PDB file of C-alpha atoms in Angstrom:
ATOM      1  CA  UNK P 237     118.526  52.598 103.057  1.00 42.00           C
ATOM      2  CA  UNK P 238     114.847  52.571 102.120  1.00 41.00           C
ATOM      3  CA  UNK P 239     114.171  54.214 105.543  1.00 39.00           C
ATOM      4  CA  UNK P 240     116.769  56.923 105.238  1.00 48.00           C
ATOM      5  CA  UNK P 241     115.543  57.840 101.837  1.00 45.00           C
ATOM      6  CA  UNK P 242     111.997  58.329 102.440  1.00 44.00           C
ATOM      7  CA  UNK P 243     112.153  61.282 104.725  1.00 47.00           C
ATOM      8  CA  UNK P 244     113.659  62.966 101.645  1.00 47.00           C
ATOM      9  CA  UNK P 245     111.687  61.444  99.407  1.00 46.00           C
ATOM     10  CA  UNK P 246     108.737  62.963 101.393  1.00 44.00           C
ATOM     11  CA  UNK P 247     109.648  66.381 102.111  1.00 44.00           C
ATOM     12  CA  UNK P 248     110.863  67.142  98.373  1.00 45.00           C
ATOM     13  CA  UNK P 249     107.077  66.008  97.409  1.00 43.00           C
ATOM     14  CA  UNK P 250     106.055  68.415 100.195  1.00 45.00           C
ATOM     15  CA  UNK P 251     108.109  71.347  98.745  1.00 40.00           C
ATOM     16  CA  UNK P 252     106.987  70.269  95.426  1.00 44.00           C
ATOM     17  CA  UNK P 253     103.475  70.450  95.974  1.00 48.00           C
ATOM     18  CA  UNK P 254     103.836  73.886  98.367  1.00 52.00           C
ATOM     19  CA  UNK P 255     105.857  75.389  95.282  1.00 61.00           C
ATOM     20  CA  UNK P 256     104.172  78.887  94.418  1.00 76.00           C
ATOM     21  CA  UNK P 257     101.672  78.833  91.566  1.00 84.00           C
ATOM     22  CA  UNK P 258     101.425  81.256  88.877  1.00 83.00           C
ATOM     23  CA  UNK P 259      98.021  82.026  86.967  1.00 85.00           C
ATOM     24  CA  UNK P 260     100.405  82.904  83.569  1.00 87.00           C
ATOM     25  CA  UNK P 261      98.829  84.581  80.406  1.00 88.00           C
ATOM     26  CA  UNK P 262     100.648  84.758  77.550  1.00 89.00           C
ATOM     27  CA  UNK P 263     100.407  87.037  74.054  1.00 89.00           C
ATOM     28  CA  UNK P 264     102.664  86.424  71.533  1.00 86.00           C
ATOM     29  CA  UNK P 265     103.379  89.121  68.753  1.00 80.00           C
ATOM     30  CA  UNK P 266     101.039  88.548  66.852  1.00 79.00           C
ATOM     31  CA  UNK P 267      98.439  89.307  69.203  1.00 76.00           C
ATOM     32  CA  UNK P 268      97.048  85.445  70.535  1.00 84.00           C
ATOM     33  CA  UNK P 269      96.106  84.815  74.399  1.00 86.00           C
ATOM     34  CA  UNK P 270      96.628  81.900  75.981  1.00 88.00           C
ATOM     35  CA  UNK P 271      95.799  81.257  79.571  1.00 87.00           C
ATOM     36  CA  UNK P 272      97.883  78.569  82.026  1.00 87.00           C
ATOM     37  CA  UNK P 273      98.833  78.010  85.191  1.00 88.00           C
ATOM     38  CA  UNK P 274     102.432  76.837  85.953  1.00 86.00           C
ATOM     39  CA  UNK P 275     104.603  76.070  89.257  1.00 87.00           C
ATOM     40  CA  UNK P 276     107.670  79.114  89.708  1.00 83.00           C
ATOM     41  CA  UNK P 277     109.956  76.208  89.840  1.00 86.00           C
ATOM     42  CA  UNK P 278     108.547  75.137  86.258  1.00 87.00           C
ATOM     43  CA  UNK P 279     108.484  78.583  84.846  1.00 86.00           C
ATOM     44  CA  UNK P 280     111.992  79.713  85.798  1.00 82.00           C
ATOM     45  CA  UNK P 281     113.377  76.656  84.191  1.00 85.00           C
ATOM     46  CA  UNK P 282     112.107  76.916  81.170  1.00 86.00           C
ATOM     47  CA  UNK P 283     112.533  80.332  80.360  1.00 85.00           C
ATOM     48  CA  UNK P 284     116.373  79.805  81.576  1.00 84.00           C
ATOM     49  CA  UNK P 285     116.108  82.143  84.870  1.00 83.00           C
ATOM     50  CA  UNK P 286     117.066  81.874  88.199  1.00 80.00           C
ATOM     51  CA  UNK P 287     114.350  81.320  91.392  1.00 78.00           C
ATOM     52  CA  UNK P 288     115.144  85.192  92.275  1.00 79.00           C
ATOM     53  CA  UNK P 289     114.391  86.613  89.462  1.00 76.00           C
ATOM     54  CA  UNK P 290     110.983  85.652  89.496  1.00 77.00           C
ATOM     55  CA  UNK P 291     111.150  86.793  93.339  1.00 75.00           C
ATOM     56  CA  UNK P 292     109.023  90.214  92.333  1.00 68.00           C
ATOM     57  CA  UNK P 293     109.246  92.957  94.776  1.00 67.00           C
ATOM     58  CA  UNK P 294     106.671  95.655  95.473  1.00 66.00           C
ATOM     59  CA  UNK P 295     109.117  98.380  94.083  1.00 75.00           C
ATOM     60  CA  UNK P 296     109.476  99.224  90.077  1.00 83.00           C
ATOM     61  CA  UNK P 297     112.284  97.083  88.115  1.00 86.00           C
ATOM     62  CA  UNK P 298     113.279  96.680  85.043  1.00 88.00           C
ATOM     63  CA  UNK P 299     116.016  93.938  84.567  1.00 87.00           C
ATOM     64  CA  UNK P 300     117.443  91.614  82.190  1.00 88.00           C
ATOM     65  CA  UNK P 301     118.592  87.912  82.646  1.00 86.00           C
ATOM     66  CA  UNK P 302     118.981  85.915  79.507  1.00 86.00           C
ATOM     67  CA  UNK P 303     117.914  87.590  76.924  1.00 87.00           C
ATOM     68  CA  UNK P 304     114.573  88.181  79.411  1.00 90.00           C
ATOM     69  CA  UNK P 305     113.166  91.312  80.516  1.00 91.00           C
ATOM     70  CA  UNK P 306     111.508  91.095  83.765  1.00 90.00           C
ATOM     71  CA  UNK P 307     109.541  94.423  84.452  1.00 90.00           C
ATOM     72  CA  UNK P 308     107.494  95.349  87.894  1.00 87.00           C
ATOM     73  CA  UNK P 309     105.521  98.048  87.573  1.00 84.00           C
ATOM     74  CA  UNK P 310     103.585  98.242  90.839  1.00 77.00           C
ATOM     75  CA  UNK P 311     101.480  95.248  90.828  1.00 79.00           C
ATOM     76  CA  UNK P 312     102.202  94.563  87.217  1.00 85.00           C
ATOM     77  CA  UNK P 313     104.806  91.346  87.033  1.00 87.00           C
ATOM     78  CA  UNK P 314     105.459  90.798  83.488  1.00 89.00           C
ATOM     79  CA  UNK P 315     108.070  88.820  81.486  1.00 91.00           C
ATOM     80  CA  UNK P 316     109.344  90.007  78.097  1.00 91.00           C
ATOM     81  CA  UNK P 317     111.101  87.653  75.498  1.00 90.00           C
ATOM     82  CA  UNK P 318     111.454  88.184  71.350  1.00 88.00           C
ATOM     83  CA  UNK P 319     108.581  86.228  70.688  1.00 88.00           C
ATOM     84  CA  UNK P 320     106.072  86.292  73.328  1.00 90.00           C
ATOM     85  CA  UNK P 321     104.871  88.270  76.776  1.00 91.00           C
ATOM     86  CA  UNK P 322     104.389  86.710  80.024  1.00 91.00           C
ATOM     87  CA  UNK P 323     101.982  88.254  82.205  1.00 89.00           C
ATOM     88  CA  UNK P 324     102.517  87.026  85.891  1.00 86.00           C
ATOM     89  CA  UNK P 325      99.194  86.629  88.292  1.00 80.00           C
ATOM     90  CA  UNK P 326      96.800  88.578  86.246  1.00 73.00           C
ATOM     91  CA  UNK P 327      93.993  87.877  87.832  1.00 71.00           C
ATOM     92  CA  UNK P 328      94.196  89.936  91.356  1.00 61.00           C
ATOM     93  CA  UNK P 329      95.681  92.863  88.936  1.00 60.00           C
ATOM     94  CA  UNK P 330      91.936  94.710  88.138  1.00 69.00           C
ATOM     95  CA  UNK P 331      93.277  95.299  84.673  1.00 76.00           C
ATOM     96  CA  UNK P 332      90.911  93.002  83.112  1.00 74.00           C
ATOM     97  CA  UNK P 333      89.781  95.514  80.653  1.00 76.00           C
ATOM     98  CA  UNK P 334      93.662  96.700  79.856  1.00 81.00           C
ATOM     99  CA  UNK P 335      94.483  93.085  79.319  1.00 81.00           C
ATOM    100  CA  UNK P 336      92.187  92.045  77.531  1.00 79.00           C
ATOM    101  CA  UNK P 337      90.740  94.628  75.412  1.00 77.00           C
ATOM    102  CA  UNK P 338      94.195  97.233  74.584  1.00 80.00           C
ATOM    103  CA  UNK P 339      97.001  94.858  75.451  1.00 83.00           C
ATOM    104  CA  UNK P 340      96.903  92.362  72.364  1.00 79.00           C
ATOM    105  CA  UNK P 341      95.737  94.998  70.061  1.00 78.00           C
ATOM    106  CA  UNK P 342      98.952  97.151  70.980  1.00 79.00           C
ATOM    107  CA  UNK P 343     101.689  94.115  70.929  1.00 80.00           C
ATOM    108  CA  UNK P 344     100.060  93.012  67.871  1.00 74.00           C
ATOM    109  CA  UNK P 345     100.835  96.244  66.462  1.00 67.00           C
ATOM    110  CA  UNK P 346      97.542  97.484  65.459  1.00 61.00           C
ATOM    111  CA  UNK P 347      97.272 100.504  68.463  1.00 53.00           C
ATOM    112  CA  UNK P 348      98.639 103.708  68.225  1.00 51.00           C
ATOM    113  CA  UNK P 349     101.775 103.227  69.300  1.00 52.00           C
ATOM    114  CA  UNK P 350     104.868 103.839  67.509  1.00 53.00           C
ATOM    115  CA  UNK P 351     106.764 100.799  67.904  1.00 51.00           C
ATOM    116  CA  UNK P 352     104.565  98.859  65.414  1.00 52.00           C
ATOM    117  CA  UNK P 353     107.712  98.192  63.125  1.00 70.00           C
ATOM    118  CA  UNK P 354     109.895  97.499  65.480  1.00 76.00           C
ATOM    119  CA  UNK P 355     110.858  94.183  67.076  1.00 83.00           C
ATOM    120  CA  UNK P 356     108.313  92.344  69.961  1.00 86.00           C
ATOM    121  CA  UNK P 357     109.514  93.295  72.826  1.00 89.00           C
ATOM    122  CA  UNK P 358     109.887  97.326  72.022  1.00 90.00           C
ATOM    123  CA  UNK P 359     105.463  96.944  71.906  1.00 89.00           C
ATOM    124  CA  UNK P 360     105.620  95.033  74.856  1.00 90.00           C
ATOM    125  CA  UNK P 361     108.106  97.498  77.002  1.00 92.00           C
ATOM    126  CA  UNK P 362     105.854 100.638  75.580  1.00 91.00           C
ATOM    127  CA  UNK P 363     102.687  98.923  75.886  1.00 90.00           C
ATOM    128  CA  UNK P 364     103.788  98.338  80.074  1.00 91.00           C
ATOM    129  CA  UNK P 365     105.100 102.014  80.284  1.00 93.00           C
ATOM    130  CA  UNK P 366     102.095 103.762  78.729  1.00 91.00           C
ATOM    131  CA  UNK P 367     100.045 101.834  80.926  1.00 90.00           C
ATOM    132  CA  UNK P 368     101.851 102.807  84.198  1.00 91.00           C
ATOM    133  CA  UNK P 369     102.169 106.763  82.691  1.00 93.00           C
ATOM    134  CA  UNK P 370      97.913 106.366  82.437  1.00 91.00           C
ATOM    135  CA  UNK P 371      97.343 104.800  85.504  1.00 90.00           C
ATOM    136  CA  UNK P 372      99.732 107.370  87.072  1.00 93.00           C
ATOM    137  CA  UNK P 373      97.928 110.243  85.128  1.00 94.00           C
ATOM    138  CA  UNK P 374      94.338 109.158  86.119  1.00 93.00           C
ATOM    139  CA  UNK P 375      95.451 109.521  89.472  1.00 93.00           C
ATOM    140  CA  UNK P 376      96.906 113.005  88.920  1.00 94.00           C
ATOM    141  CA  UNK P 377      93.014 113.586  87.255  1.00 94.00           C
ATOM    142  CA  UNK P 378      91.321 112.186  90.288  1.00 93.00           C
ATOM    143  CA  UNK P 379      93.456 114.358  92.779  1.00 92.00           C
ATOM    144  CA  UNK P 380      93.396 117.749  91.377  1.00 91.00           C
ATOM    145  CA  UNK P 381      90.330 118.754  91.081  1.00 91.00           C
ATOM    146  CA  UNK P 382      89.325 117.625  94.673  1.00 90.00           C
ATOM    147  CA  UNK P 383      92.326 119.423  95.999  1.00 88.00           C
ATOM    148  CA  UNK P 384      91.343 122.443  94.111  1.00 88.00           C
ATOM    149  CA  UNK P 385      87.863 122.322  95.193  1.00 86.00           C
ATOM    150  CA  UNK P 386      88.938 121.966  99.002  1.00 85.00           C
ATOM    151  CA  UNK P 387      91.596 124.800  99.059  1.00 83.00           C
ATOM    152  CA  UNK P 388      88.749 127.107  97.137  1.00 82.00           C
ATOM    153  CA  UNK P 389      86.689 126.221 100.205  1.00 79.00           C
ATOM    154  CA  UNK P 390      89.378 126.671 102.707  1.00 76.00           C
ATOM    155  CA  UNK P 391      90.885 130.164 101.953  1.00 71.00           C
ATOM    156  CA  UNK P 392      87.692 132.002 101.593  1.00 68.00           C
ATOM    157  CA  UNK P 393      88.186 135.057 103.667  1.00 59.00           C
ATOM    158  CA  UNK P 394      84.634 135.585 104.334  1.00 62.00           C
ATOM    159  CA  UNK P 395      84.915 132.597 106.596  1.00 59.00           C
ATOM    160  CA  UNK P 396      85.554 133.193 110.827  1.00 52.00           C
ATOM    161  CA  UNK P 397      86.378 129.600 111.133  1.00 59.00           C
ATOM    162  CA  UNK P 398      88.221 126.541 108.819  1.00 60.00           C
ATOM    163  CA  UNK P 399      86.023 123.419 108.567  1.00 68.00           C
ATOM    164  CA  UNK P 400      86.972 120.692 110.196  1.00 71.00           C
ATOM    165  CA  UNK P 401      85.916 118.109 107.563  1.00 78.00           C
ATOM    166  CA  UNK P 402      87.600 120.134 104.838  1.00 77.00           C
ATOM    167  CA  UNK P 403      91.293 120.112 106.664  1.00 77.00           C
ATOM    168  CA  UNK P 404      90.372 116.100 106.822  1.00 81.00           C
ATOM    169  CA  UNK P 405      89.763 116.245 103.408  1.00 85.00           C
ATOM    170  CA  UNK P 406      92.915 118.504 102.470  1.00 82.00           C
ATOM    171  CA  UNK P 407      95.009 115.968 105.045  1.00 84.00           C
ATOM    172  CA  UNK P 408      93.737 112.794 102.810  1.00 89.00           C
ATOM    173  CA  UNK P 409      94.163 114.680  99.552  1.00 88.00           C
ATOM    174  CA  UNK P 410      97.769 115.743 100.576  1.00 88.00           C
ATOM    175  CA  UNK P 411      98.579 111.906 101.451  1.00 90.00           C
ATOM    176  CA  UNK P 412      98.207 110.481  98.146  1.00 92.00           C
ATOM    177  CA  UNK P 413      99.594 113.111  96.442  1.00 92.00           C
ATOM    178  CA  UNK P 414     102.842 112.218  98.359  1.00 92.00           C
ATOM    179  CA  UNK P 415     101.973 108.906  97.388  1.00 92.00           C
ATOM    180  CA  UNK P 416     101.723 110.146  93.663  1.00 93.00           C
ATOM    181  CA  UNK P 417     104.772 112.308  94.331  1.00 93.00           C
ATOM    182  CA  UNK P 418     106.735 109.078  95.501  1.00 92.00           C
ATOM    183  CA  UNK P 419     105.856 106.592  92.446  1.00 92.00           C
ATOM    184  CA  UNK P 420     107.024 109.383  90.402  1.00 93.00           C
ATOM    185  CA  UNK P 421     110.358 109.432  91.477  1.00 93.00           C
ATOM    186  CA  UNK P 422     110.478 105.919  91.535  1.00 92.00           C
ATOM    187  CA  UNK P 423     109.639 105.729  87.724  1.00 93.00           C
ATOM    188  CA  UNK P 424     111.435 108.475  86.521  1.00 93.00           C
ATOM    189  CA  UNK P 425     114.828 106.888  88.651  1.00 93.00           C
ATOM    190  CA  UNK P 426     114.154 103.589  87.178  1.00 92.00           C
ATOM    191  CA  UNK P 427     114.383 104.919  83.722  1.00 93.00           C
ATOM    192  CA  UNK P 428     116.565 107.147  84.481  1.00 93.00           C
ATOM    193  CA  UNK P 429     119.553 104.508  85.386  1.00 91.00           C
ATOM    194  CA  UNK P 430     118.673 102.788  82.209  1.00 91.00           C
ATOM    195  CA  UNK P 431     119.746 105.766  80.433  1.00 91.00           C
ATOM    196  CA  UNK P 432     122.966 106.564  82.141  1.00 89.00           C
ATOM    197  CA  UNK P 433     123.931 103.062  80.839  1.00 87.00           C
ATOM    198  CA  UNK P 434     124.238 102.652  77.002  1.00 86.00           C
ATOM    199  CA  UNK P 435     124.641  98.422  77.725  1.00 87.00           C
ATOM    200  CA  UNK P 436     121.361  98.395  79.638  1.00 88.00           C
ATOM    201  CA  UNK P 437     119.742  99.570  76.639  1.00 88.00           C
ATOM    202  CA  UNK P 438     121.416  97.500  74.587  1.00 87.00           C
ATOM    203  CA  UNK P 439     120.553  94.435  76.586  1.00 87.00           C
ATOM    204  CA  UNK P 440     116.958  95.474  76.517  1.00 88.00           C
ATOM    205  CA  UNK P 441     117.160  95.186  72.734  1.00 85.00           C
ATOM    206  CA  UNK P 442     116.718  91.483  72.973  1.00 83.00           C
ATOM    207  CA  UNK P 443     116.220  91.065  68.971  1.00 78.00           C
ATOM    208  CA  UNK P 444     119.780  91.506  68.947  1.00 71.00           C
ATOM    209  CA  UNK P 445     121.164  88.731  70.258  1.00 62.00           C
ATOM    210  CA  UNK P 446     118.256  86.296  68.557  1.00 67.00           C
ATOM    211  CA  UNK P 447     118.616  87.818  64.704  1.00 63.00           C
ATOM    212  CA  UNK P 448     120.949  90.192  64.416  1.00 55.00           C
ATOM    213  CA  UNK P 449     119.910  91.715  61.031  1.00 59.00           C
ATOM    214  CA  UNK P 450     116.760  93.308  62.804  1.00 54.00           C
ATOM    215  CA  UNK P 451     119.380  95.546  64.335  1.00 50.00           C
ATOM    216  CA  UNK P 452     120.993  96.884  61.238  1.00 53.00           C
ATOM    217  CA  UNK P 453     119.342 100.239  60.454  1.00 49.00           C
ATOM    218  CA  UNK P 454     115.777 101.175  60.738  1.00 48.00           C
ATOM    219  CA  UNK P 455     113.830 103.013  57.733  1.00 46.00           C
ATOM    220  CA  UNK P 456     114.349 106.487  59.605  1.00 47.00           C
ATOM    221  CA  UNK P 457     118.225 105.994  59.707  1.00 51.00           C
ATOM    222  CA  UNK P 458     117.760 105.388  63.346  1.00 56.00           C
ATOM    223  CA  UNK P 459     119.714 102.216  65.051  1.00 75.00           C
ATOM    224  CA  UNK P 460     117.345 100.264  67.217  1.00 76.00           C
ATOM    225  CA  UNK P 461     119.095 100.917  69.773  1.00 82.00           C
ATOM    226  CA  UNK P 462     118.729 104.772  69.851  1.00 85.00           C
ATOM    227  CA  UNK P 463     115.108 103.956  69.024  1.00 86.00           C
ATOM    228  CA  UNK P 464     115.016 102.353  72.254  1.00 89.00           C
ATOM    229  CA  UNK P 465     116.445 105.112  74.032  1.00 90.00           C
ATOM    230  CA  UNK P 466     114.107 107.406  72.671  1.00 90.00           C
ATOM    231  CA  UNK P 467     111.014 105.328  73.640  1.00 91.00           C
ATOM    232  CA  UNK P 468     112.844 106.026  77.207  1.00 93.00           C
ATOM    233  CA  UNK P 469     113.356 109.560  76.766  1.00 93.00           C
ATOM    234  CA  UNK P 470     109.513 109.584  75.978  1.00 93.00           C
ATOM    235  CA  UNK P 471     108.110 108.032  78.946  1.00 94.00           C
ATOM    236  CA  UNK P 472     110.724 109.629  81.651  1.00 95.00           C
ATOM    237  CA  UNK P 473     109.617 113.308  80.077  1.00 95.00           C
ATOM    238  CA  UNK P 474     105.782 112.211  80.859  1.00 95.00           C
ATOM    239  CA  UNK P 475     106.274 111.374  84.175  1.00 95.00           C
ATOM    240  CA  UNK P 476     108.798 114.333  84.371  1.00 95.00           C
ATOM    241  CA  UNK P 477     105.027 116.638  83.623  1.00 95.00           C
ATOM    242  CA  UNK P 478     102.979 114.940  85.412  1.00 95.00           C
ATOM    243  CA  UNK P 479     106.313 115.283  88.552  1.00 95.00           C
ATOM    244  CA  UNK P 480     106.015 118.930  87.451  1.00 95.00           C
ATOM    245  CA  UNK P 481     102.329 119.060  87.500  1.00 94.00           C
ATOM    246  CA  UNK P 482     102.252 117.158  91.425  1.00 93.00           C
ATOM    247  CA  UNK P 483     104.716 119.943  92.317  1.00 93.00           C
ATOM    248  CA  UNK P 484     102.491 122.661  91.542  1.00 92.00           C
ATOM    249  CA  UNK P 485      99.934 121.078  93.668  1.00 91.00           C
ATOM    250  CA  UNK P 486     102.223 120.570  96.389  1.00 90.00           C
ATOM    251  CA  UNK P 487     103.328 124.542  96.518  1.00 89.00           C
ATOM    252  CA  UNK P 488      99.340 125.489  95.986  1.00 87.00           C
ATOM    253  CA  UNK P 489      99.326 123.541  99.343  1.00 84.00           C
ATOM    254  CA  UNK P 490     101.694 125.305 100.695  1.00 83.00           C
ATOM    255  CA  UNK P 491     100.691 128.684  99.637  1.00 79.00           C
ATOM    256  CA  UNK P 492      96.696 127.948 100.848  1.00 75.00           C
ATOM    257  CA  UNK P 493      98.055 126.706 104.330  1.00 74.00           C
ATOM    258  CA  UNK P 494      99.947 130.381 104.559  1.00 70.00           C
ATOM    259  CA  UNK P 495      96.855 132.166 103.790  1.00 70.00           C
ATOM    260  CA  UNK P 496      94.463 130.035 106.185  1.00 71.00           C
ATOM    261  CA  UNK P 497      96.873 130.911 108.898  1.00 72.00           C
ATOM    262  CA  UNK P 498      96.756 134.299 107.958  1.00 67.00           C
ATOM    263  CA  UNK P 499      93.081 134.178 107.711  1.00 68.00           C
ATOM    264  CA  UNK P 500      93.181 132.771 111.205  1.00 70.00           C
ATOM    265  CA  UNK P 501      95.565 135.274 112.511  1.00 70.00           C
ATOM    266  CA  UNK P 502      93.822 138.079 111.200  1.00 70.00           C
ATOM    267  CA  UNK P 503      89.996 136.876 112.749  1.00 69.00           C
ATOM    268  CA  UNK P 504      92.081 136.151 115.954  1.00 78.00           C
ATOM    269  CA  UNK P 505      93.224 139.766 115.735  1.00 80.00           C
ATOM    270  CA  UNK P 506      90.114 141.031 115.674  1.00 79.00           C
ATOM    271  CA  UNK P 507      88.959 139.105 118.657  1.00 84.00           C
ATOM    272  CA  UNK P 508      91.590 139.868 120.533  1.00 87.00           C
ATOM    273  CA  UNK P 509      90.579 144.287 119.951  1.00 86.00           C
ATOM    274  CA  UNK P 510      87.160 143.532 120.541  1.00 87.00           C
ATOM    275  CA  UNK P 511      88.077 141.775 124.039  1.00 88.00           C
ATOM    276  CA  UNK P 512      90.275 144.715 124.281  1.00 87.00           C
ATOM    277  CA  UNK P 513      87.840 147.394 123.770  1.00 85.00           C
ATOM    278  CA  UNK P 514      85.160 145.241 126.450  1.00 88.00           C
ATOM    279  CA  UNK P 515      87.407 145.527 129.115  1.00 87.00           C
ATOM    280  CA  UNK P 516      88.274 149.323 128.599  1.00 86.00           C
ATOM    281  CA  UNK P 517      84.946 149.803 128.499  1.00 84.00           C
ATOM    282  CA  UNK P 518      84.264 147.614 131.539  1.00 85.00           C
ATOM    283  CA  UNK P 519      86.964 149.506 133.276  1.00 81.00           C
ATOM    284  CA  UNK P 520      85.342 153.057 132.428  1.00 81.00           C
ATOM    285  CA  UNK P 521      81.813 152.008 133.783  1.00 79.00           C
ATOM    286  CA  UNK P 522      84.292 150.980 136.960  1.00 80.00           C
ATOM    287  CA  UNK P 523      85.263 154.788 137.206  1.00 75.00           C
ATOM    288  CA  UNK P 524      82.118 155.934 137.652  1.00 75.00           C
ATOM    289  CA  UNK P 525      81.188 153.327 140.111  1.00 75.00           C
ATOM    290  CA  UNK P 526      83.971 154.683 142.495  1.00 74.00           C
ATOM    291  CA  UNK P 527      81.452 158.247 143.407  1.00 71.00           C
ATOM    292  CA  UNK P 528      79.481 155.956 144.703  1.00 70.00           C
ATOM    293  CA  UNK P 529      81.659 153.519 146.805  1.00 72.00           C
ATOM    294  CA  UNK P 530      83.056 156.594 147.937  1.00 68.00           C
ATOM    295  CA  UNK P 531      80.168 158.522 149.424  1.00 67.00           C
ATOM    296  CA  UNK P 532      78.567 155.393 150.991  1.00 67.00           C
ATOM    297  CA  UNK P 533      81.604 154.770 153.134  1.00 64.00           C
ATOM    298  CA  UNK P 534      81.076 155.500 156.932  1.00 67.00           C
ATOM    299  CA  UNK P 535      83.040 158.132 157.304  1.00 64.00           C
ATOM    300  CA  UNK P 536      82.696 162.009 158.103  1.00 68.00           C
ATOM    301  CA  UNK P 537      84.016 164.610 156.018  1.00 67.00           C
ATOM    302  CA  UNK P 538      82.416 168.466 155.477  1.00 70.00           C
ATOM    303  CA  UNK P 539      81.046 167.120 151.816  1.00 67.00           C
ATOM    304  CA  UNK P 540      78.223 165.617 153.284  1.00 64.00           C
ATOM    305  CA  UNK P 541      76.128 168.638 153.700  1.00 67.00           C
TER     306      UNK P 541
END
């Protein structure tokens, strides 16, 4: 018997000490960091999840399980209950100055956002989504003025020929915009489906289920729960602009691609007449060389005298 359960014995330590680790840090609401690192195993069973909900993918989510919110935005893995916000490997995010210098500021209610009276985890949700909407805005910033500067460059007309290096630059440009153009859709669908569904909201109102008198009425007349809604509302029109504002891009491709090929067709026009007009020409100067090859054949006619 002691042979038989060794093996076991053994490979559970194994799995045990191969279990994933997480580098956690944690803000509560009123805006203190604490720093910790913790086995998934560990985590999921204290905060009353399953192993595959902690099982982040590389696509956006925003779910609940137990009166938990468990949002992926990107790289982002965070983990949202009534009292306190779990931030999953924070260190390979580079959003050490987000983190540490706007996050606790915003959850403890002392940013500028709007939520400030409302429970925990409506700071934490808008604190996540205005930082996705930024990062997603900077990269709008970063991408149109280097796509405007190439196509200015490109569809000059006093130009015979399209640089090379500026079509790379156009083809890179035009990439991440698609990229851009993608994650878009991604967020606006994710929030989207959250709005079709009047008991997702209400299950992201997590206050509700913890202390039910939060959710009575707000100061505006507004139920929590419409308040979430309209925090949704808010962050699905911003990335509806900035969609709008890609798509513009997009068709100012499109448009500067037509006009380069016109460009091209018309210079290719004009070489084409110009080889046109050479061989007439070359063809004339041919006429004239036929009085010649005529009179210096070898044969005997009365012209010769």
């Amino acid at each position: 018997k002691f042979y038989q359960h060794a093996p076991a014995e053994a490979s559970q330590a194994t799995l045990a000490s191969v279990s994933p680790v997480f580098a956690v840090m944690k803000l509560d609401k009123d805006g203190n960091t604490a720093f910790f690192e913790k086995k998934k195993t560990e985590l999921y069973q204290e905060l009353g999840l399953q192993a595959r909900d902690l099982r982040f993918q590389h696509l956006m989510s925003i779910a609940t399980r137990n009166n938990r919110i468990i949002m992926r935005m990107e790289f982002l893995k965070a983990v949202i209950t009534p009292e306190f916000l779990l931030i999953l490997d924070y260190r390979n995010l580079n959003l050490e100055h987000w983190l540490f210098s706007e996050l606790a500021s915003q959850l403890s209610g002392e940013g500028q956002l709007v939520t400030y009276s409302l429970p925990f985890e409506f700071r934490a949700i808008e604190a996540i989504l205005q930082h996705r909407i930024s990062k997603l805005q900077g990269r709008l910033n970063t991408l149109q003025p280097q796509i405007l500067e190439t196509l200015e460059a490109l569809v000059d007309p006093k130009l015979l020929s399209v640089d090379r290096s500026k079509l790379h630059i156009l083809l890179q440009n035009g990439k991440s915009l698609s990229e851009l153009e993608t994650d878009l859709k991604v967020f606006k669908e994710t929030i989207l489906e959250i709005l079709d569904e009047e008991e997702l909201i209400e299950e992201l109102c997590l206050s509700k289920w913890t202390d039910p008198q939060v959710f009575e009425e707000s100061t505006s007349g507004i139920d929590h729960a419409e308040e979430m809604e309209l925090l949704l509302e808010n962050y699905y029109r911003q990335a509806e602009d900035l969609a709008n504002e890609a798509r513009e891009l997009r068709v100012l491709i499109d448009d500067s691609e037509s006009i380069i090929f016109i460009n091209l067709d018309s210079h290719r026009n004009v070489m084409m007449r110009l080889n046109l007009q050479l061989t007439m020409g070359t063809f004339s100067l041919s006429l004239f060389g036929l009085i010649g090859v005529a009179f210096g054949m070898n044969l005997e006619s009365s012209l010769e005298e």
